[in-house]
Structure formats: C-alpha cells, structure tokens
C-alpha cells in the first residue's frame, strides 16, 4: 500500500486502507468456506472435503492478520494460490466421485 500510494496507483488496497484490506482478505477466505458448505448442501456432503483448503489458507490469514507489510506479504500469494488450487481439486474430485 505505501509504495502504491507513492506511485499514485489507486489499487483496491489503497482505496480501502490496510485494516479494511486485511478484513476483506479474511472475508474472502470465509466466503470460500461458506461456498464449500453451500455446494455440499446442494449436491453431496462429500464436497465438505473441500474445507481442506483451510490448511494452506490459514497460513496466509495468519500472516495478513499479523500486520505484515511489503515483502512480508509475498508468501501470502503462494499460500492463497495453493489454497485456491486445493479447494478446486477437493471439491471437483468430490463432485465427480459422488456424481
């Protein structure tokens, strides 16, 4: 956020500010968990295995929520990407197996 502000960039994080951006990150992780439960409720309970994405996601949540800034947030990109991949694979496999 500090370097984007200095460069004149109006990214979502700059507009929201640090605290609200951190809250948004947590909200989006929670939304993925709720989506997993919703998929399970509307299709098969096997989709609940998709909650396994929380393992890598929680690493990112801890880093973001700890107040990390700048380069300390780079590992969050990895854990978030891995969490997205895990969510998709687990829910997808569950839907194929149960289908």
CSV table of C-alpha atoms in Angstrom, one decimal:
chain,number,residue,atom,x,y,z
A,1,UNK,CA,0.0,0.0,0.0
A,2,UNK,CA,2.7,2.5,0.8
A,3,UNK,CA,4.6,2.1,-2.5
A,4,UNK,CA,1.3,2.1,-4.5
A,5,UNK,CA,0.3,5.3,-2.8
A,6,UNK,CA,3.7,7.0,-3.5
A,7,UNK,CA,3.4,5.8,-7.1
A,8,UNK,CA,-0.1,7.3,-7.4
A,9,UNK,CA,-1.7,3.9,-8.0
A,10,UNK,CA,-5.3,3.6,-6.9
A,11,UNK,CA,-5.4,-0.1,-6.1
A,12,UNK,CA,-8.2,-1.6,-4.1
A,13,UNK,CA,-5.9,-1.9,-1.1
A,14,UNK,CA,-5.0,1.8,-1.4
A,15,UNK,CA,-8.7,2.8,-1.6
A,16,UNK,CA,-9.7,0.5,1.3
A,17,UNK,CA,-6.7,1.1,3.5
A,18,UNK,CA,-4.7,-1.5,5.3
A,19,UNK,CA,-7.2,-2.6,8.0
A,20,UNK,CA,-10.2,-2.9,5.7
A,21,UNK,CA,-8.0,-4.8,3.1
A,22,UNK,CA,-7.0,-7.3,5.8
A,23,UNK,CA,-10.6,-7.7,6.8
A,24,UNK,CA,-11.6,-8.2,3.1
A,25,UNK,CA,-8.9,-11.0,2.8
A,26,UNK,CA,-10.4,-12.8,5.8
A,27,UNK,CA,-13.9,-12.3,4.5
A,28,UNK,CA,-13.0,-13.8,1.1
A,29,UNK,CA,-11.4,-16.9,2.8
A,30,UNK,CA,-14.6,-17.3,4.9
A,31,UNK,CA,-16.7,-16.9,1.7
A,32,UNK,CA,-14.8,-19.8,0.1
A,33,UNK,CA,-15.6,-21.9,3.2
A,34,UNK,CA,-19.2,-21.0,3.0
A,35,UNK,CA,-19.3,-21.7,-0.7
A,36,UNK,CA,-17.9,-25.2,0.1
A,37,UNK,CA,-20.7,-25.8,2.6
A,38,UNK,CA,-23.3,-24.5,0.1
A,39,UNK,CA,-22.0,-26.8,-2.6
A,40,UNK,CA,-22.2,-29.7,-0.2
A,41,UNK,CA,-25.7,-28.8,0.9
A,42,UNK,CA,-26.9,-28.6,-2.7
A,43,UNK,CA,-25.1,-31.6,-4.1
A,44,UNK,CA,-23.3,-34.1,-1.9
A,45,UNK,CA,-21.8,-34.0,1.6
A,46,UNK,CA,-18.6,-35.2,0.0
A,47,UNK,CA,-18.0,-31.7,-1.1
A,48,UNK,CA,-17.2,-30.8,2.5
A,49,UNK,CA,-13.7,-32.3,1.9
A,50,UNK,CA,-13.1,-29.0,0.1
A,51,UNK,CA,-12.7,-27.4,3.5
A,52,UNK,CA,-9.2,-28.9,3.4
A,53,UNK,CA,-8.3,-25.7,1.6
A,54,UNK,CA,-8.2,-24.0,5.0
A,55,UNK,CA,-4.9,-25.7,5.9
A,56,UNK,CA,-2.9,-23.6,3.4
A,57,UNK,CA,-5.2,-20.6,3.6
A,58,UNK,CA,-4.7,-20.2,7.4
A,59,UNK,CA,-1.0,-19.6,6.8
A,60,UNK,CA,-1.9,-16.6,4.7
A,61,UNK,CA,-4.6,-15.5,7.1
A,62,UNK,CA,-2.1,-15.5,10.0
A,63,UNK,CA,0.4,-13.5,8.0
A,64,UNK,CA,-2.1,-10.9,6.8
A,65,UNK,CA,-3.8,-10.6,10.2
A,66,UNK,CA,-0.4,-10.2,12.0
A,67,UNK,CA,0.0,-6.9,10.3
A,68,UNK,CA,2.7,-7.9,7.8
A,69,UNK,CA,3.5,-5.3,5.1
A,70,UNK,CA,5.5,-5.1,1.9
A,71,UNK,CA,7.8,-8.1,1.1
A,72,UNK,CA,6.5,-10.0,4.1
A,73,UNK,CA,3.2,-10.4,2.3
A,74,UNK,CA,4.8,-12.2,-0.7
A,75,UNK,CA,4.4,-15.7,0.9
A,76,UNK,CA,0.7,-15.0,1.2
A,77,UNK,CA,0.5,-15.1,-2.6
A,78,UNK,CA,1.8,-18.6,-2.5
A,79,UNK,CA,-0.5,-19.8,0.3
A,80,UNK,CA,-3.5,-18.2,-1.3
A,81,UNK,CA,-2.8,-19.7,-4.7
A,82,UNK,CA,-2.3,-23.1,-3.1
A,83,UNK,CA,-5.5,-22.8,-1.1
A,84,UNK,CA,-7.4,-22.0,-4.3
A,85,UNK,CA,-6.0,-25.0,-6.1
A,86,UNK,CA,-6.7,-27.3,-3.1
A,87,UNK,CA,-10.3,-26.0,-2.9
A,88,UNK,CA,-10.9,-26.6,-6.6
A,89,UNK,CA,-9.3,-30.1,-6.7
A,90,UNK,CA,-11.0,-31.3,-3.5
A,91,UNK,CA,-14.5,-30.1,-4.4
A,92,UNK,CA,-14.1,-31.1,-8.0
A,93,UNK,CA,-13.0,-34.7,-7.1
A,94,UNK,CA,-15.8,-34.9,-4.5
A,95,UNK,CA,-18.4,-34.0,-7.1
A,96,UNK,CA,-17.0,-36.4,-9.7
A,97,UNK,CA,-16.8,-39.3,-7.2
A,98,UNK,CA,-20.3,-38.6,-5.8
A,99,UNK,CA,-21.8,-37.9,-9.2
